[in-house]
PDB file of C-alpha atoms in Angstrom:
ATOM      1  CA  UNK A 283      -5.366  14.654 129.578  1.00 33.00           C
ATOM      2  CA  UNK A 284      -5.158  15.021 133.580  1.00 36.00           C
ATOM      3  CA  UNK A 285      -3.526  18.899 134.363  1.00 35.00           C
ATOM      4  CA  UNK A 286      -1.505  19.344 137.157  1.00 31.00           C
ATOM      5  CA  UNK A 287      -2.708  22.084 139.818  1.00 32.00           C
ATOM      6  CA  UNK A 288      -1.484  25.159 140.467  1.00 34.00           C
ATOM      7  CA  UNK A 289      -0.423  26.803 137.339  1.00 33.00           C
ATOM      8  CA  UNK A 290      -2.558  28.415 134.809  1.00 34.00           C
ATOM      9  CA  UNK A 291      -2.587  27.888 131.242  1.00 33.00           C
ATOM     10  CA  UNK A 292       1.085  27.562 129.849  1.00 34.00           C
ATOM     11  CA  UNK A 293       2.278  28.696 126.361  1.00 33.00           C
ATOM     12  CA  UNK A 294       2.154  25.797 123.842  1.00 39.00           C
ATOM     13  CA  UNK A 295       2.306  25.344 120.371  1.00 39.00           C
ATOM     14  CA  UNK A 296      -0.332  22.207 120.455  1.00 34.00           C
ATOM     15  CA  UNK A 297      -3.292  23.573 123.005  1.00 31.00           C
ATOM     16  CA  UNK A 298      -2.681  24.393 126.584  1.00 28.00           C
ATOM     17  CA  UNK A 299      -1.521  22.665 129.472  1.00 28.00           C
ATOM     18  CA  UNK A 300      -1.112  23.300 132.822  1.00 28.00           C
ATOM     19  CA  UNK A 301       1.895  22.164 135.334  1.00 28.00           C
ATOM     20  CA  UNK A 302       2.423  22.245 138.708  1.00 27.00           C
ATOM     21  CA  UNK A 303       4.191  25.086 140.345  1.00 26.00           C
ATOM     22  CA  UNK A 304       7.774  23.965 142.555  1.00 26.00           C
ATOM     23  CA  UNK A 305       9.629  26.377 144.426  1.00 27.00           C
ATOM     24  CA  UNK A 306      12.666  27.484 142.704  1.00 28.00           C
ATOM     25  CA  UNK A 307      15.761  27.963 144.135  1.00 29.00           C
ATOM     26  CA  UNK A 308      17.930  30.797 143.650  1.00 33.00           C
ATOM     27  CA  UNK A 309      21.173  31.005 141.438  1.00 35.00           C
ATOM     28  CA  UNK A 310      23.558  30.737 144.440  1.00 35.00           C
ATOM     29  CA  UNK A 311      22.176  27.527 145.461  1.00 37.00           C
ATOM     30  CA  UNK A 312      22.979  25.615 142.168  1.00 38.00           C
ATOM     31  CA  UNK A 313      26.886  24.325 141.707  1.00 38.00           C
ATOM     32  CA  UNK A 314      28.052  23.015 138.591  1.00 40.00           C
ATOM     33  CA  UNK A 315      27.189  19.188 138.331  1.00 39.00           C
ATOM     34  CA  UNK A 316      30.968  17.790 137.507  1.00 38.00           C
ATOM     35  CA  UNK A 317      30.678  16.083 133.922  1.00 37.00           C
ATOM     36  CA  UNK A 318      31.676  17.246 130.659  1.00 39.00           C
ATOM     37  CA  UNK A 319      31.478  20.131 129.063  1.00 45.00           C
ATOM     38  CA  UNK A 320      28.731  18.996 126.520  1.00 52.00           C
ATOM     39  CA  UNK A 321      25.550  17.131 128.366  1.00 61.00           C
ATOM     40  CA  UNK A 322      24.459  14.719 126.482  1.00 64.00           C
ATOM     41  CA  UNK A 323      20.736  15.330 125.817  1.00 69.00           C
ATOM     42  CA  UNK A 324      20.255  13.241 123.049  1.00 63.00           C
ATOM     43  CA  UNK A 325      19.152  10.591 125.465  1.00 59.00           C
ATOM     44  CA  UNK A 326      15.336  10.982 126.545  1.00 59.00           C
ATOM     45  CA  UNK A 327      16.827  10.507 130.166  1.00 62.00           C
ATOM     46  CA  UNK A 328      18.734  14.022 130.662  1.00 71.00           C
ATOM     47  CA  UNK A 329      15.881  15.223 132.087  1.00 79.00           C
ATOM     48  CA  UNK A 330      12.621  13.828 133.330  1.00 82.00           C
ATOM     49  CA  UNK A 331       9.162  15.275 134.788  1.00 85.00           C
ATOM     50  CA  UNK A 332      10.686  13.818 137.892  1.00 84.00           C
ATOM     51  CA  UNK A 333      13.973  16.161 137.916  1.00 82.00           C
ATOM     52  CA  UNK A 334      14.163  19.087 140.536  1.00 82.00           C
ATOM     53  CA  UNK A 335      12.598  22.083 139.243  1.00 86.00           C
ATOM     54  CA  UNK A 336      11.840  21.274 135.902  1.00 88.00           C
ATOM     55  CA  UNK A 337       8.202  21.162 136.853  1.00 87.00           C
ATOM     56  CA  UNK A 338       8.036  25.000 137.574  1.00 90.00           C
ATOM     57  CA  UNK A 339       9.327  25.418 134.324  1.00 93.00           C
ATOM     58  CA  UNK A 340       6.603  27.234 131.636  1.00 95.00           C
ATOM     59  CA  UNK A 341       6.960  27.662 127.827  1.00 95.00           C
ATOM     60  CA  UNK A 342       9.550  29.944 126.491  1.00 96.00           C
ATOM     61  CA  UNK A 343      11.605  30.048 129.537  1.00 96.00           C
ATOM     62  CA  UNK A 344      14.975  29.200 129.562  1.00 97.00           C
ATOM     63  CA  UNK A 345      16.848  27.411 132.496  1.00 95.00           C
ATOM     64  CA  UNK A 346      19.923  26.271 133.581  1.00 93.00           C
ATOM     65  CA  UNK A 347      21.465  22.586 132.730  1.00 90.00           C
ATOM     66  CA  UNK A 348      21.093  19.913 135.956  1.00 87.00           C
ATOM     67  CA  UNK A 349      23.370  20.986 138.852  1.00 83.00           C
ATOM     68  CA  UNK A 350      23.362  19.725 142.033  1.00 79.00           C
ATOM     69  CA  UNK A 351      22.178  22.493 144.884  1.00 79.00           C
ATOM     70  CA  UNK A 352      23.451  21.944 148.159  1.00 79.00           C
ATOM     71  CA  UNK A 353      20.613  23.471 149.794  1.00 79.00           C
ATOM     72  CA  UNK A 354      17.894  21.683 148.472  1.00 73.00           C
ATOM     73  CA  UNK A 355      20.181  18.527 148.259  1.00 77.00           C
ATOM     74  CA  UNK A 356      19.813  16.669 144.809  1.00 80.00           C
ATOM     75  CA  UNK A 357      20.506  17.511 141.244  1.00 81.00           C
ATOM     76  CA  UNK A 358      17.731  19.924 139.603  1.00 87.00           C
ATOM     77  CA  UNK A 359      17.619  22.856 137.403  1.00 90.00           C
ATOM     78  CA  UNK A 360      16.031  26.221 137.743  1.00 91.00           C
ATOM     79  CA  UNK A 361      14.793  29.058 135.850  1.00 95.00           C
ATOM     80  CA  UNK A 362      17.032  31.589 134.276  1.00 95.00           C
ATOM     81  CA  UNK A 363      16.080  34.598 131.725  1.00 97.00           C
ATOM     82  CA  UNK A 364      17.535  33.626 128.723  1.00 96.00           C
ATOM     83  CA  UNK A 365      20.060  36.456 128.606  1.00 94.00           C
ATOM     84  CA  UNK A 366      21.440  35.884 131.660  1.00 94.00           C
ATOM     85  CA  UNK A 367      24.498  33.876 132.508  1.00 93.00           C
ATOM     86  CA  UNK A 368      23.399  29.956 133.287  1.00 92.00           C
ATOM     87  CA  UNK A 369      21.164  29.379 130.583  1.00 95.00           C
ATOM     88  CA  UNK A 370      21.171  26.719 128.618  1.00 95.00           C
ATOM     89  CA  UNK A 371      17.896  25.447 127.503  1.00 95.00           C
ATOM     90  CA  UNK A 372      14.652  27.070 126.027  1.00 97.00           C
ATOM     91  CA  UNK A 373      11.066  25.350 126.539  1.00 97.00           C
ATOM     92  CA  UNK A 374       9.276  26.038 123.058  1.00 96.00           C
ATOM     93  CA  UNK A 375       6.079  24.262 123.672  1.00 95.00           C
ATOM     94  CA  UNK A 376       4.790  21.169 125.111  1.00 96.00           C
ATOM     95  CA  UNK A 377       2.428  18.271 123.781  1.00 96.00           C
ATOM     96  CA  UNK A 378       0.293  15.906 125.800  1.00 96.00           C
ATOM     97  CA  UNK A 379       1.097  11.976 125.320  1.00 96.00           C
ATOM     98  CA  UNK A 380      -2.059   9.929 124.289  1.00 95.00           C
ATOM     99  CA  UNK A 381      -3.375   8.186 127.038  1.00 94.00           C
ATOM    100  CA  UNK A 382      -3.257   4.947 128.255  1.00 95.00           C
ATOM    101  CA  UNK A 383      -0.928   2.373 129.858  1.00 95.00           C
ATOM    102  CA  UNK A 384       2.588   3.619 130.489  1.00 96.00           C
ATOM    103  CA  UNK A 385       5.351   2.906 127.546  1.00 96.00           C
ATOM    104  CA  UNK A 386       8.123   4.159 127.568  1.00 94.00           C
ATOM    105  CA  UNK A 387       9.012   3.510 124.327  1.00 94.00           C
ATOM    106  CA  UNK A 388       6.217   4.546 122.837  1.00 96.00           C
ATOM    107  CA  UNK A 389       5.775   7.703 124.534  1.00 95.00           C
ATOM    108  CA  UNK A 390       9.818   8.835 124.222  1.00 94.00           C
ATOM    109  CA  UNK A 391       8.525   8.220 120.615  1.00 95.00           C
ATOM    110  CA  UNK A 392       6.380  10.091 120.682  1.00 97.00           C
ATOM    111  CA  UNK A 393       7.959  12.924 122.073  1.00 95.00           C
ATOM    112  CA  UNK A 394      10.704  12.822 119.636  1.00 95.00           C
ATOM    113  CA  UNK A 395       8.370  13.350 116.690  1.00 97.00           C
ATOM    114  CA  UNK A 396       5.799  15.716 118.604  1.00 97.00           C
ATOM    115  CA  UNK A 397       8.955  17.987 119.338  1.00 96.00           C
ATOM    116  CA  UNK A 398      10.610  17.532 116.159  1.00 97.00           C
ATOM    117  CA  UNK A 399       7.570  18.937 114.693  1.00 97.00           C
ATOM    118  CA  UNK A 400       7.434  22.038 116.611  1.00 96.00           C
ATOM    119  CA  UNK A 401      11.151  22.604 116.327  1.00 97.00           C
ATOM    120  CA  UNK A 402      10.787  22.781 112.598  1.00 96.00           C
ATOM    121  CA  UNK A 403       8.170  24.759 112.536  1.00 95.00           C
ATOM    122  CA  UNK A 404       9.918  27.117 114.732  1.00 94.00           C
ATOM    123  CA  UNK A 405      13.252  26.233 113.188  1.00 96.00           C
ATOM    124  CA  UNK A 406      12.756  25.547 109.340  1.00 95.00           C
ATOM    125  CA  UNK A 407      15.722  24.675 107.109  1.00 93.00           C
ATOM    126  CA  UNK A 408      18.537  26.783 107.815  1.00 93.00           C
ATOM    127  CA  UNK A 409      17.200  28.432 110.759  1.00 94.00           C
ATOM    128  CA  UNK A 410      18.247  25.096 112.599  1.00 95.00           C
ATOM    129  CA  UNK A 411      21.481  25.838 111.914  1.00 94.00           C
ATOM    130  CA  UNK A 412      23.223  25.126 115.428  1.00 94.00           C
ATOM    131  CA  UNK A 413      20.414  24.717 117.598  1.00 96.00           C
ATOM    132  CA  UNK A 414      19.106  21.241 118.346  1.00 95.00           C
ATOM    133  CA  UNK A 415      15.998  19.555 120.369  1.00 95.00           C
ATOM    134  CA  UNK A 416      15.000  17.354 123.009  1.00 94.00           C
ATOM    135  CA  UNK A 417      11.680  16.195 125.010  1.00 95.00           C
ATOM    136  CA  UNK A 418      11.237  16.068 129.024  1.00 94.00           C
ATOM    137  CA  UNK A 419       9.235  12.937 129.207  1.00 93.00           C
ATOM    138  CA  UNK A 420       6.319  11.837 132.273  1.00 94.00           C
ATOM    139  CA  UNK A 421       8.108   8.715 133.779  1.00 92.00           C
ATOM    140  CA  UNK A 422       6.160   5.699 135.189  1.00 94.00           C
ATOM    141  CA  UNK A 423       5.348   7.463 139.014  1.00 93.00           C
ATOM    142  CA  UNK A 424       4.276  10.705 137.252  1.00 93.00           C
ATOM    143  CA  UNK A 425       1.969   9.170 134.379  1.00 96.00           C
ATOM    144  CA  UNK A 426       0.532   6.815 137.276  1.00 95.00           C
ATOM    145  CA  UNK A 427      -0.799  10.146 138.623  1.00 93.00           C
ATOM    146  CA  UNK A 428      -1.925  11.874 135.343  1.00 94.00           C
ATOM    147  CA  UNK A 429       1.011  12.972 134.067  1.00 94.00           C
ATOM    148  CA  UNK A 430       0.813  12.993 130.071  1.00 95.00           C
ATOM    149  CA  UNK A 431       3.076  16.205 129.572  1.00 94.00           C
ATOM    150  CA  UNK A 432       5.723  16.329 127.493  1.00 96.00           C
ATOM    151  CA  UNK A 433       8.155  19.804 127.812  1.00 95.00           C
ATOM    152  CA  UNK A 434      10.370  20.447 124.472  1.00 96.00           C
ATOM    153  CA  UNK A 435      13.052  22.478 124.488  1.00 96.00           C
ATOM    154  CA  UNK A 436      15.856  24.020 122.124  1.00 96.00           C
ATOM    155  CA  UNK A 437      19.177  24.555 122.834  1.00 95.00           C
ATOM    156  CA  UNK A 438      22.479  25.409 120.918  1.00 95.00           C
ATOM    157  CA  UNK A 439      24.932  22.593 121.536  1.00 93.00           C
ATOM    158  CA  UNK A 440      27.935  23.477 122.985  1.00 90.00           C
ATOM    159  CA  UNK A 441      27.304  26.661 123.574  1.00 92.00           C
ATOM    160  CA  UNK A 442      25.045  28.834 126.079  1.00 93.00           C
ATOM    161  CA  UNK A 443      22.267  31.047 125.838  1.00 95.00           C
ATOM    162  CA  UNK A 444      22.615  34.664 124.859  1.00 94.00           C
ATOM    163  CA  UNK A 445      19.140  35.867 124.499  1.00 95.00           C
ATOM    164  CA  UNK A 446      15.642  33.605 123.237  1.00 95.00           C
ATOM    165  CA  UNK A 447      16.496  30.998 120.891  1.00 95.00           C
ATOM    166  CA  UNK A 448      12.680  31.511 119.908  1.00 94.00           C
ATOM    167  CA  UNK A 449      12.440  33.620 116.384  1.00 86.00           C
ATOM    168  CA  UNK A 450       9.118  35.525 117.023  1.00 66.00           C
ATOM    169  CA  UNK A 451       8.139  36.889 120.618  1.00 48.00           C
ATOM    170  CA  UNK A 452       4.939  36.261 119.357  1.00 44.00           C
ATOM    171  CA  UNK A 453       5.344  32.606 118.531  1.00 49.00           C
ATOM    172  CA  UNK A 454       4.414  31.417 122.506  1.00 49.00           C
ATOM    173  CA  UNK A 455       1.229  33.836 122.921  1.00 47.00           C
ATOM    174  CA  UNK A 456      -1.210  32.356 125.213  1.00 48.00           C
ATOM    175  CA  UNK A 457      -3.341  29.793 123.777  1.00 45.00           C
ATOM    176  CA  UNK A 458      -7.611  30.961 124.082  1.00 44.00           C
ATOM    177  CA  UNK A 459      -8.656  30.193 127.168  1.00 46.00           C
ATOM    178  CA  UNK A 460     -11.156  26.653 126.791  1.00 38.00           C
TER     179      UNK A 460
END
């Protein structure tokens, strides 16, 4: 498992990780992408380890859906505290993708059970109730250079933040250092 530089070791819920750090951009530089109302992140393409600012994202933040931000001049997202107005998404760990040649199948499948895991252990039975999943995969030009990261994150369809979808503060302590 290849870690990226420039970030120390990230909250996880399978071992830690490190990602790169990416300037962020502040909240006046993000306008609404136009689309509807309700992204569609069931797809394992909403977002990407390639997809502005995601990458300076650490575990149980909470960011903003994809916008486009004039300034920096393609689609990204960018951190928000989860209280605040904007956000839309909550990173609840991350897992690292076995290695070997790239598969995009296999590793969006991966993903999908790796995540699921952690989002019922944070989310068991009932506790799910109106909150759903979905994994940030490595794509093909980011695996080629190490990249075996995937980011999961929560998030209450159709409907923003309003405070930590986590259900223990605790729950994304910083793994031992190795």
């Amino acid at each position: 498992m290849a870690a990226r530089p420039g970030r120390g070791a990230a909250p996880v819920f399978c071992g830690a990780l490190a990602l790169a750090a990416v300037a962020l951009l502040p909240a006046a530089d993000a306008a609404p992408a136009p689309g509807p109302a309700a992204p569609d992140r069931k797809g394992d393409t909403f977002l990407t380890a390639e997809s502005g600012g995601v990458l300076a994202i650490e575990g149980g933040e909470c960011f903003t859906d994809p916008a486009r931000s004039p300034v920096a001049g393609e689609v990204m997202v960018r951190y928000v505290p989860c209280d605040e107005e904007g956000a839309a998404n909550q990173v609840y760990g991350f897992v690292a993708a076995p290695d070997g040649a790239f598969d995009r199948d296999r590793v969006a499948a991966f993903a999908r059970e790796s995540c699921g895991r952690g989002f019922r252990t944070y989310w068991p039975g009932e506790a799910a109730a109106g909150l759903d999943f979905y994994p940030v995969l490595p794509t093909a030009a980011t695996w080629d250079i190490g990249d075996r990261d995937v980011m999961c994150v929560a998030y209450r369809p159709g409907s923003p933040l309003t405070g930590s979808l986590l259900p223990l503060a605790s729950a994304l302590a910083p793994a031992p250092a190795r």
